[in-house]
Amino acid sequence: MEPTTQRSPNRRIAVIGTGYVGLTTGACLCSLGHHVTCCDADRDKLAELRRGEVRIREPGLGELVRAGISAGRLGFTRSSVSAVRDADAVFLCLPTPMAADGGADLAAVAEVVREVRGHLPANGLLVTKSTVPVGTAARLAELVGRGDVAVVSNPEFLREGRAVQDFLAPDRIVVGAAADAAAQRVAELYAGVDAPVVRTDPATAEVVKYAANSFLATKLSYVNDLAELCERVGADVTGITTCLGHDHRIANSFLRPGPGWGGSCLPKDTAALLHTAEAVGVDLPLVRAAVETNRRQQRRAVDKVVAACGGRVAGVRLGLLGLAFKAGTDDLRDSPAVAVAGELARQGAELVAFDPALRGDERGLPAEVAVVDNPYQAVKGARAVVVLTEWPEFTDLDWSQVLDLAESPVVVDTRNAVDVAVLRRAGAVVHGVGRG
């Protein structure tokens, strides 16, 4: 393990895929001085990117894209073949969604590798940035079928809402390669980034991402279990997590209770780790329990809303604040807020929602949820106001006005996002998480 301090020559890099990981990877590598060509099959998205327009809600990403275009070091193409022909390294940043059996679906990765394998330069680097199951590097090496091309695992650890910061100031850079020379070449691409480089074999690097996310998921599920205990015994989970966070062995991240965890990584990565373990006859009871606790936490959030409305929500209007899986993003993938909204809709509730990141036409929104463009419109006439995402904008609302607009002063804060003292001064009947 060593820091990336020595400046290496600028390289030509191809990034296949301009989703959340791909565009961040391409723009950040460009900011380090490399010449980057990003490839995507979506013509409309490419046209927007060439104009410097970025769909992804991510602080600093649009600025990096526009700076790279202006400097002449960042380009976009639909042709993966043309992108890779003179590339010193090719980064695969393609979707690996959860398959029906819980494993990762590598169809998109395999398809691209088949397209480009005959066009990769001699002594090329094929780098998997996507989250892939153990053994993928070996399988891709067989698929490429060229001894002069090294397949290297370089997993991403990007948090939505902080992706640029996480790329340029990471906790670590993991490089998994069968040959030291290939690992060194990939590590050199990060020259100028002040972070330790962990060099290991491809299989270990592939497991690291799943291990990290499954650990974080377990930590969140543990806190949600504690929250339920606190409600039963009259304790305050916030005080407990504050004390836990002061313990350097635990630290204070991922200690906030809520309606469950979601997003693009934790659900599919825990499922993939369980699938991998099952395939080799290993049981991971802690991870299985974390997944089940998460499902139960979503049900508990629904039950809390139903109880606050007198035992049923059929025909009841509810004002929902937040639908994204967490603040700082417009991502609805496996959002616990959407899961809770969907179950409330199935029980017959009339749902009106506001989320500062959403327009209302996003894929993944339940059809039964009407999305409006301001929070006060969402709560008007609501039997209960339900906070489902911890947007800081919600703490700044005029809660007296919110409760005047609502039919009743009931607030179900599934994130403990709003200061309970503020809510009570406004006259709210507060139902939080983990408070007796």
XYZ file of C-alpha atoms in Angstrom:
436
model
C 0.000 0.000 0.000
C 1.413 3.381 -1.004
C 0.124 6.915 -1.635
C -0.329 8.121 -5.193
C 2.125 10.980 -5.195
C 4.281 10.727 -8.321
C 2.894 12.494 -11.384
C 2.603 10.144 -14.376
C 2.317 11.095 -18.062
C -1.182 11.924 -19.229
C -2.914 8.953 -20.821
C -5.672 8.329 -23.334
C -8.599 6.681 -21.587
C -11.876 5.252 -22.846
C -14.840 5.035 -20.466
C -17.668 2.788 -21.622
C -20.936 3.936 -20.077
C -21.935 7.460 -19.019
C -24.175 6.649 -16.101
C -23.528 7.736 -12.554
C -20.205 5.895 -12.234
C -19.046 6.284 -15.828
C -19.541 10.012 -16.197
C -17.983 10.701 -12.792
C -15.022 8.478 -13.668
C -14.520 10.098 -17.059
C -14.840 13.685 -15.845
C -12.583 13.135 -12.832
C -9.858 11.331 -14.795
C -10.002 14.194 -17.277
C -9.529 16.657 -14.408
C -6.341 14.776 -13.508
C -4.956 15.666 -16.926
C -5.870 12.613 -19.006
C -7.566 12.646 -22.401
C -10.881 10.820 -21.979
C -13.456 9.562 -24.469
C -16.777 8.503 -22.953
C -18.976 6.097 -24.876
C -22.724 5.570 -24.589
C -25.471 4.181 -26.837
C -27.987 6.927 -25.964
C -27.875 9.531 -28.758
C -29.910 12.123 -26.859
C -27.727 11.847 -23.753
C -24.578 12.179 -25.852
C -25.927 15.294 -27.549
C -26.622 16.835 -24.141
C -23.193 15.903 -22.802
C -21.443 17.410 -25.828
C -23.242 20.652 -24.952
C -22.060 20.327 -21.364
C -25.525 19.431 -20.064
C -25.496 16.839 -17.284
C -28.684 15.026 -16.265
C -27.189 13.516 -13.131
C -27.734 15.507 -9.944
C -24.212 15.523 -8.537
C -22.376 18.557 -7.070
C -19.389 19.581 -9.179
C -19.904 17.022 -11.944
C -21.349 19.428 -14.501
C -18.508 21.860 -13.926
C -15.906 19.132 -14.475
C -17.606 17.976 -17.674
C -17.727 21.494 -19.100
C -14.126 22.172 -18.089
C -12.975 18.976 -19.785
C -14.829 19.841 -22.994
C -13.406 23.382 -22.988
C -9.892 22.014 -22.500
C -10.334 19.644 -25.414
C -9.596 16.600 -23.224
C -13.124 15.189 -22.839
C -15.135 13.812 -25.740
C -18.172 11.621 -26.306
C -19.015 8.954 -28.876
C -21.500 6.150 -29.581
C -18.814 3.892 -31.005
C -17.080 1.735 -28.428
C -14.727 0.483 -31.132
C -13.464 3.960 -32.017
C -13.219 4.856 -28.322
C -10.886 1.973 -27.443
C -8.604 1.821 -30.486
C -5.874 4.119 -29.148
C -6.753 3.976 -25.450
C -4.064 3.213 -22.880
C -6.836 2.008 -20.571
C -10.494 1.115 -21.098
C -12.815 1.498 -18.076
C -15.996 -0.573 -18.059
C -18.659 1.432 -16.218
C -21.734 -0.499 -17.266
C -24.859 -1.477 -15.337
C -24.710 -4.773 -13.449
C -28.287 -4.990 -12.130
C -29.603 -7.680 -9.851
C -30.615 -10.811 -11.744
C -33.653 -12.918 -10.864
C -31.520 -15.238 -8.711
C -29.997 -12.352 -6.721
C -26.682 -12.401 -8.547
C -25.309 -9.664 -10.783
C -26.394 -9.553 -14.423
C -23.217 -9.118 -16.493
C -24.893 -9.181 -19.903
C -24.046 -5.547 -20.706
C -20.409 -6.016 -19.681
C -19.994 -9.182 -21.741
C -21.633 -7.611 -24.787
C -19.248 -4.653 -24.780
C -16.187 -6.847 -24.251
C -17.175 -8.930 -27.277
C -17.499 -5.738 -29.322
C -14.112 -4.278 -28.424
C -11.835 -7.251 -27.766
C -10.429 -7.321 -31.291
C -9.866 -3.556 -31.335
C -7.995 -3.091 -28.060
C -4.421 -1.825 -28.529
C -1.515 -4.142 -27.941
C -0.648 -4.381 -24.242
C -3.970 -2.722 -23.379
C -5.705 -2.434 -20.033
C -9.337 -3.448 -19.543
C -10.473 -2.086 -16.173
C -13.717 -3.109 -14.464
C -15.094 -0.133 -12.553
C -18.607 -1.571 -12.348
C -19.456 -3.648 -9.314
C -18.964 -7.241 -10.470
C -18.979 -10.615 -8.721
C -15.859 -12.503 -7.804
C -14.264 -14.260 -10.760
C -15.343 -11.654 -13.313
C -11.790 -10.565 -14.174
C -10.843 -14.151 -14.931
C -13.968 -14.697 -17.029
C -13.405 -11.472 -18.972
C -9.779 -12.427 -19.623
C -11.032 -15.662 -21.187
C -13.631 -13.734 -23.173
C -11.021 -11.293 -24.479
C -8.759 -14.188 -25.389
C -5.609 -12.089 -25.683
C -2.552 -12.581 -23.524
C -1.365 -9.036 -24.161
C -4.479 -7.424 -22.615
C -4.612 -7.255 -18.806
C -7.985 -7.269 -17.059
C -7.814 -5.258 -13.834
C -10.416 -4.782 -11.090
C -10.659 -1.191 -9.823
C -13.934 -0.964 -7.877
C -15.659 2.358 -7.246
C -16.668 3.620 -3.802
C -18.777 6.605 -4.817
C -21.586 7.950 -2.674
C -24.379 9.662 -4.516
C -24.289 13.358 -3.721
C -20.547 13.179 -2.985
C -19.240 11.234 -5.990
C -16.766 13.825 -7.271
C -15.310 14.303 -3.796
C -15.121 10.536 -3.270
C -13.283 10.042 -6.568
C -10.747 12.835 -6.095
C -10.298 12.443 -2.318
C -11.037 8.777 -1.616
C -10.344 6.759 1.503
C -8.459 4.250 -0.668
C -7.875 3.182 -4.267
C -8.183 -0.571 -4.771
C -6.398 -2.176 -7.722
C -6.702 -5.906 -8.299
C -4.463 -7.397 -10.979
C -2.726 -10.669 -11.712
C 0.456 -8.865 -12.757
C 2.287 -6.125 -10.863
C 2.994 -4.189 -14.043
C -0.709 -3.895 -14.885
C -1.523 -2.822 -11.321
C 1.180 -0.160 -11.487
C -0.162 1.228 -14.760
C -3.678 1.575 -13.334
C -2.400 3.107 -10.091
C -0.459 5.693 -12.098
C -3.707 6.934 -13.641
C -4.582 8.314 -10.200
C -1.350 10.269 -9.827
C -2.154 13.510 -8.048
C -4.834 11.906 -5.864
C -3.723 11.829 -2.229
C -4.914 8.394 -1.145
C -3.431 4.998 -0.272
C -3.389 2.458 -3.093
C -4.242 -1.088 -2.034
C -2.855 -3.564 -4.556
C -4.262 -7.042 -4.441
C -5.438 -9.868 -6.667
C -8.561 -9.469 -8.843
C -10.784 -11.776 -6.771
C -10.057 -9.890 -3.554
C -10.704 -6.531 -5.213
C -14.014 -7.817 -6.569
C -15.189 -8.951 -3.136
C -14.110 -5.710 -1.419
C -16.985 -3.612 -2.818
C -19.619 -6.168 -1.794
C -17.996 -6.569 1.611
C -17.966 -2.810 2.256
C -21.562 -2.224 1.239
C -22.841 -5.268 3.093
C -21.063 -4.073 6.234
C -22.688 -0.645 5.919
C -26.082 -2.238 5.299
C -25.642 -4.361 8.418
C -24.700 -1.280 10.429
C -27.842 0.529 9.262
C -30.070 -2.446 9.997
C -28.565 -2.754 13.463
C -29.408 0.885 14.181
C -32.957 0.385 12.946
C -33.314 -2.614 15.272
C -32.055 -0.433 18.127
C -34.641 2.197 17.191
C -37.443 -0.339 17.573
C -36.093 -1.371 20.982
C -35.916 2.279 22.064
C -39.562 2.813 21.166
C -40.546 -0.152 23.344
C -38.489 0.811 26.408
C -38.797 4.596 26.327
C -35.215 5.376 25.287
C -34.035 7.850 22.627
C -32.080 6.309 19.759
C -30.532 9.695 18.902
C -28.763 9.842 22.245
C -27.586 6.272 21.812
C -26.166 6.832 18.331
C -24.467 10.009 19.504
C -22.675 8.023 22.182
C -21.815 5.233 19.748
C -20.425 7.737 17.255
C -17.889 9.010 19.789
C -16.361 5.521 19.934
C -13.557 5.570 17.350
C -14.039 1.846 16.765
C -17.583 2.504 15.544
C -17.516 6.103 14.198
C -20.634 8.135 13.496
C -21.457 7.342 9.872
C -24.426 5.124 8.975
C -25.917 5.479 12.442
C -29.151 7.284 11.546
C -32.347 5.239 11.754
C -34.910 5.523 9.001
C -37.455 3.659 6.892
C -34.763 1.295 5.632
C -31.804 1.520 3.270
C -31.953 1.527 -0.497
C -30.406 3.063 -3.587
C -28.427 1.589 -6.438
C -25.811 -0.252 -4.359
C -26.742 -1.664 -0.966
C -29.757 -3.805 -2.002
C -28.121 -5.373 -5.045
C -24.698 -5.735 -3.436
C -26.012 -7.539 -0.352
C -28.035 -9.816 -2.645
C -24.989 -10.490 -4.820
C -22.782 -11.291 -1.831
C -25.394 -13.719 -0.505
C -25.681 -15.293 -3.972
C -21.896 -15.706 -4.245
C -21.669 -17.242 -0.785
C -24.542 -19.629 -1.435
C -22.907 -20.782 -4.680
C -19.854 -21.990 -2.739
C -21.765 -23.390 0.236
C -21.119 -20.545 2.686
C -23.816 -19.080 4.918
C -23.742 -15.361 5.795
C -26.409 -15.111 8.511
C -25.527 -11.539 9.508
C -26.030 -10.237 5.977
C -29.264 -12.220 5.570
C -30.520 -10.766 8.844
C -29.608 -7.242 7.705
C -31.657 -7.700 4.523
C -34.662 -9.042 6.432
C -34.420 -6.248 9.014
C -34.507 -3.772 6.145
C -37.711 -5.259 4.749
C -39.229 -5.218 8.230
C -38.219 -1.594 8.742
C -40.150 -0.548 5.653
C -43.204 -2.392 6.994
C -42.736 -0.677 10.372
C -42.735 2.730 8.668
C -46.021 1.898 6.947
C -47.511 0.619 10.212
C -46.435 3.816 11.977
C -48.287 5.946 9.426
C -51.382 3.746 9.578
C -51.438 3.862 13.378
C -51.025 7.647 13.364
C -54.098 7.873 11.118
C -56.283 5.857 13.470
C -55.700 2.358 12.139
C -56.524 2.683 8.452
C -55.506 4.858 5.511
C -58.073 3.872 2.882
C -59.400 7.137 1.434
C -57.034 9.166 3.650
C -54.982 11.968 2.102
C -51.311 11.897 3.075
C -48.670 14.519 2.341
C -45.316 12.905 1.591
C -42.081 14.871 1.904
C -39.326 13.141 -0.041
C -39.233 10.154 -2.382
C -35.544 9.828 -3.322
C -33.675 7.091 -1.468
C -31.608 9.743 0.322
C -31.071 13.493 0.284
C -28.787 14.970 -2.344
C -29.904 12.752 -5.208
C -32.856 12.164 -7.517
C -32.257 8.399 -7.474
C -35.406 6.340 -6.899
C -33.795 2.921 -7.293
C -34.838 0.701 -4.392
C -35.861 3.814 -2.481
C -37.426 2.920 0.886
C -39.545 6.069 0.540
C -41.017 4.743 -2.701
C -41.553 1.317 -1.117
C -43.442 2.902 1.794
C -45.484 5.068 -0.583
C -46.315 2.045 -2.718
C -47.643 0.075 0.252
C -49.677 3.040 1.511
C -51.166 3.335 -1.985
C -52.051 -0.379 -1.966
C -53.892 0.219 1.294
C -55.965 2.896 -0.425
C -54.301 6.125 0.703
C -54.454 9.251 -1.459
C -50.845 10.365 -1.825
C -49.483 13.794 -2.720
C -45.703 14.176 -2.614
C -42.965 16.753 -2.951
C -39.265 16.077 -3.472
C -36.880 18.934 -4.336
C -35.017 16.723 -6.842
C -38.014 15.342 -8.752
C -40.192 16.645 -11.566
C -42.840 13.928 -11.327
C -42.143 12.069 -14.575
C -39.228 9.976 -13.314
C -39.159 6.239 -13.912
C -39.881 4.343 -10.710
C -42.526 6.647 -9.260
C -45.712 4.823 -8.208
C -48.542 5.837 -10.516
C -50.745 6.504 -7.484
C -48.457 9.275 -6.193
C -49.188 12.804 -7.382
C -45.960 14.832 -7.361
C -46.350 18.578 -6.856
C -43.808 21.384 -7.121
C -43.809 22.762 -3.580
C -44.060 21.220 -0.103
C -46.982 23.342 1.060
C -49.109 22.080 -1.794
C -48.208 18.508 -0.834
C -49.424 18.860 2.762
C -52.648 20.760 2.037
C -55.596 18.834 3.454
C -53.426 15.917 4.606
C -54.459 13.771 7.540
C -50.754 13.244 8.226
C -47.498 14.724 6.951
C -44.954 11.952 6.361
C -41.234 12.795 6.081
C -39.599 10.029 4.026
C -36.299 11.589 2.864
C -33.955 13.666 5.019
C -33.746 16.713 2.745
C -32.393 19.721 4.692
C -35.040 21.834 2.951
C -37.645 20.209 5.162
C -36.014 21.492 8.335
C -36.425 25.052 7.027
C -40.153 24.827 6.339
C -42.567 27.076 8.192
C -44.043 24.232 10.196
C -46.793 26.406 11.635
C -47.951 27.040 8.071
C -47.570 23.348 7.227
C -49.859 22.354 10.085
C -52.349 25.117 9.253
C -52.631 23.699 5.737
C -52.914 20.082 6.859
C -56.206 18.596 7.974
C -54.674 17.454 11.259
C -51.367 18.225 13.027
C -49.927 14.714 12.729
C -46.299 14.463 11.546
C -44.686 11.064 10.991
C -40.956 11.718 10.629
C -39.453 8.411 9.497
C -35.982 9.968 9.360
C -35.966 12.088 12.543
C -35.000 14.789 10.055
C -36.823 17.711 11.652
C -36.065 18.947 15.169
C -38.835 17.526 17.340
C -38.843 20.690 19.463
C -39.581 22.776 16.346
C -42.441 20.477 15.418
C -43.955 20.537 18.893
C -43.726 24.331 19.131
C -45.698 24.438 15.896
C -48.344 22.244 17.501
C -47.509 18.923 15.852
C -48.313 15.499 17.196
C -44.952 13.887 16.369
C -44.292 10.253 15.564
C -40.542 9.750 15.141
C -38.251 6.742 14.986
C -36.586 5.223 18.032
C -38.152 7.559 20.568
C -40.247 6.206 23.392
